[in-house]
Each structure stands twice: as structure tokens, then as C-alpha cells.
mmCIF file of C-alpha atoms in Angstrom:
data_model
loop_
_atom_site.group_PDB
_atom_site.id
_atom_site.type_symbol
_atom_site.label_atom_id
_atom_site.label_comp_id
_atom_site.label_asym_id
_atom_site.label_seq_id
_atom_site.Cartn_x
_atom_site.Cartn_y
_atom_site.Cartn_z
ATOM 1 C CA MET A 1 -0.133 -0.119 0.115
ATOM 2 C CA ALA A 2 2.913 2.287 0.640
ATOM 3 C CA ASP A 3 3.858 2.167 -2.857
ATOM 4 C CA LEU A 4 0.606 3.158 -4.209
ATOM 5 C CA GLU A 5 0.484 6.189 -1.779
ATOM 6 C CA ARG A 6 3.756 7.301 -2.652
ATOM 7 C CA ILE A 7 2.790 6.886 -6.482
ATOM 8 C CA ALA A 8 -0.354 9.101 -5.919
ATOM 9 C CA ALA A 9 1.612 11.856 -4.043
ATOM 10 C CA GLU A 10 4.089 11.722 -6.800
ATOM 11 C CA ILE A 11 1.363 12.484 -9.449
ATOM 12 C CA MET A 12 -0.242 15.066 -7.514
ATOM 13 C CA ALA A 13 3.095 16.845 -6.964
ATOM 14 C CA TYR A 14 3.615 16.706 -10.934
ATOM 15 C CA TYR A 15 0.235 18.121 -11.593
ATOM 16 C CA ARG A 16 0.475 20.806 -8.718
ATOM 17 C CA ALA A 17 4.110 21.989 -9.859
ATOM 18 C CA LEU A 18 2.703 22.376 -13.395
ATOM 19 C CA ASP A 19 -0.232 24.343 -12.146
ATOM 20 C CA GLU A 20 1.876 26.951 -9.825
ATOM 21 C CA GLY A 21 4.672 27.160 -12.267
ATOM 22 C CA ALA A 22 2.497 27.710 -15.453
ATOM 23 C CA THR A 23 3.150 30.899 -17.489
ATOM 24 C CA LEU A 24 1.040 29.856 -20.138
ATOM 25 C CA ARG A 25 -2.514 28.322 -20.117
ATOM 26 C CA SER A 26 -4.775 27.100 -22.887
ATOM 27 C CA HIS A 27 -8.425 26.484 -22.575
ATOM 28 C CA PHE A 28 -10.668 24.308 -24.599
ATOM 29 C CA ARG A 29 -14.208 22.605 -24.762
ATOM 30 C CA HIS A 30 -15.206 19.238 -25.952
ATOM 31 C CA ALA A 31 -18.654 17.901 -26.394
ATOM 32 C CA ASP A 32 -19.084 14.249 -25.811
ATOM 33 C CA GLU A 33 -21.374 11.591 -27.188
ATOM 34 C CA GLU A 34 -23.721 11.767 -24.188
ATOM 35 C CA GLY A 35 -24.428 15.373 -24.373
ATOM 36 C CA GLY A 36 -21.976 16.541 -21.922
ATOM 37 C CA LEU A 37 -19.469 19.156 -22.298
ATOM 38 C CA TRP A 38 -15.770 18.958 -21.009
ATOM 39 C CA TYR A 39 -13.820 22.039 -20.415
ATOM 40 C CA ILE A 40 -10.034 21.815 -20.181
ATOM 41 C CA GLU A 41 -7.069 23.769 -18.946
ATOM 42 C CA ALA A 42 -3.772 22.791 -20.119
ATOM 43 C CA VAL A 43 -0.194 23.820 -20.109
ATOM 44 C CA PRO A 44 2.915 22.948 -21.828
ATOM 45 C CA ASP A 45 5.531 20.652 -20.631
ATOM 46 C CA ARG A 46 7.996 18.894 -22.567
ATOM 47 C CA SER A 47 6.665 19.562 -26.104
ATOM 48 C CA GLU A 48 3.108 18.071 -24.936
ATOM 49 C CA LEU A 49 0.191 19.973 -23.795
ATOM 50 C CA ILE A 50 -0.834 18.521 -20.321
ATOM 51 C CA VAL A 51 -4.263 18.910 -18.869
ATOM 52 C CA ILE A 52 -4.183 20.184 -15.336
ATOM 53 C CA LYS A 53 -7.850 20.915 -14.840
ATOM 54 C CA GLN A 54 -10.965 19.455 -16.499
ATOM 55 C CA ALA A 55 -14.462 19.876 -15.632
ATOM 56 C CA GLU A 56 -17.392 17.997 -16.942
ATOM 57 C CA LEU A 57 -20.641 19.545 -17.110
ATOM 58 C CA THR A 58 -22.843 16.412 -17.785
ATOM 59 C CA SER A 59 -26.013 16.701 -19.723
ATOM 60 C CA ALA A 60 -28.151 16.242 -16.657
ATOM 61 C CA GLY A 61 -26.265 19.496 -15.227
ATOM 62 C CA GLU A 62 -24.089 17.902 -12.805
ATOM 63 C CA LEU A 63 -20.348 19.351 -12.611
ATOM 64 C CA HIS A 64 -17.497 17.170 -12.033
ATOM 65 C CA ARG A 65 -14.224 18.991 -11.391
ATOM 66 C CA TYR A 66 -10.572 17.339 -11.508
ATOM 67 C CA SER A 67 -7.029 18.859 -10.746
ATOM 68 C CA TRP A 68 -4.089 18.082 -8.664
ATOM 69 C CA GLU A 69 -6.324 19.047 -5.344
ATOM 70 C CA HIS A 70 -9.013 16.209 -6.654
ATOM 71 C CA LEU A 71 -7.449 13.534 -9.254
ATOM 72 C CA GLU A 72 -10.535 11.184 -9.094
ATOM 73 C CA ASP A 73 -13.736 10.279 -7.934
ATOM 74 C CA LYS A 74 -16.632 7.682 -8.643
ATOM 75 C CA HIS A 75 -17.626 10.049 -11.657
ATOM 76 C CA GLY A 76 -14.099 9.986 -13.284
ATOM 77 C CA PHE A 77 -10.641 11.423 -13.086
ATOM 78 C CA LEU A 78 -8.070 14.005 -14.458
ATOM 79 C CA THR A 79 -7.000 12.628 -17.876
ATOM 80 C CA ASP A 80 -3.302 11.492 -17.943
ATOM 81 C CA GLN A 81 -2.970 11.700 -21.629
ATOM 82 C CA ALA A 82 -1.416 14.753 -23.425
ATOM 83 C CA ILE A 83 -3.775 16.552 -25.772
ATOM 84 C CA ASP A 84 -3.322 17.963 -29.356
ATOM 85 C CA PRO A 85 -5.658 20.561 -30.272
ATOM 86 C CA ASP A 86 -4.662 19.608 -34.227
ATOM 87 C CA GLU A 87 -5.858 16.308 -33.544
ATOM 88 C CA ASP A 88 -8.161 16.004 -30.923
ATOM 89 C CA PRO A 89 -12.002 17.787 -31.389
ATOM 90 C CA LEU A 90 -11.314 20.513 -29.200
ATOM 91 C CA GLU A 91 -12.544 24.167 -29.428
ATOM 92 C CA SER A 92 -10.400 26.912 -28.002
ATOM 93 C CA ILE A 93 -12.114 29.002 -25.476
ATOM 94 C CA SER A 94 -11.484 31.813 -23.258
ATOM 95 C CA ALA A 95 -9.855 31.786 -19.879
ATOM 96 C CA GLU A 96 -12.939 33.570 -18.488
ATOM 97 C CA GLU A 97 -15.430 31.028 -19.941
ATOM 98 C CA PHE A 98 -13.091 27.847 -18.467
ATOM 99 C CA GLN A 99 -13.091 29.979 -15.089
ATOM 100 C CA ARG A 100 -17.022 30.625 -15.040
ATOM 101 C CA VAL A 101 -17.648 26.629 -15.479
ATOM 102 C CA TRP A 102 -14.894 25.856 -13.063
ATOM 103 C CA ASP A 103 -16.338 28.244 -10.364
ATOM 104 C CA ARG A 104 -19.860 27.127 -10.738
#
């Protein structure tokens, strides 16, 4: 069990460092097949765009938020996959739009 706790702490520390040290942030929205909307905040790290915050607004109006402070729950988790806005079906949005959803 100690190894799992150590790994979880390392993952949390990685995302926290990205969040706290970010000077450039990108924001995106994505609609899923069930009618939900995903809001994403990502930062560059080693030539990749890493998601540091994501919010899912379900078609039922439920909001689920994930970041280094809350990596996962029974509804989902913060993605561990880098994103590519040129290949992934993402729409660029403003930081203000992302923040409105995140703070909801």
C-alpha cells in the first residue's frame, strides 16, 4: 500500500508543480457523445500539452471537477493523456469561459 500512496503523491506533486509554475495556459471545450461538455485547462510540458484542470458538465447538469487537488472520484478522473488541439476534437475557449464553469 505504501507504494500506491507514494505514486499518488508523486502524481499529485507533478500536476501541482505544473499548475503553480505555469506561465502559459490554454483552454478548450469538447462535447461528448452523451451531450456533456468537457472544459479543459492545459499547460505545455516537454513539448506536450498537459491537462491540469478539467470540468465535466453532464447533460443532467452535474459538474465534476478534477485537478491536482482532486485527481479522481467515482465519476471520473483527471486525464493522464497529453492533448493535441490539431488532432483532438477541441474548441478553443477563453480563460474567462473556463473559469465561469470551473467556479460554478
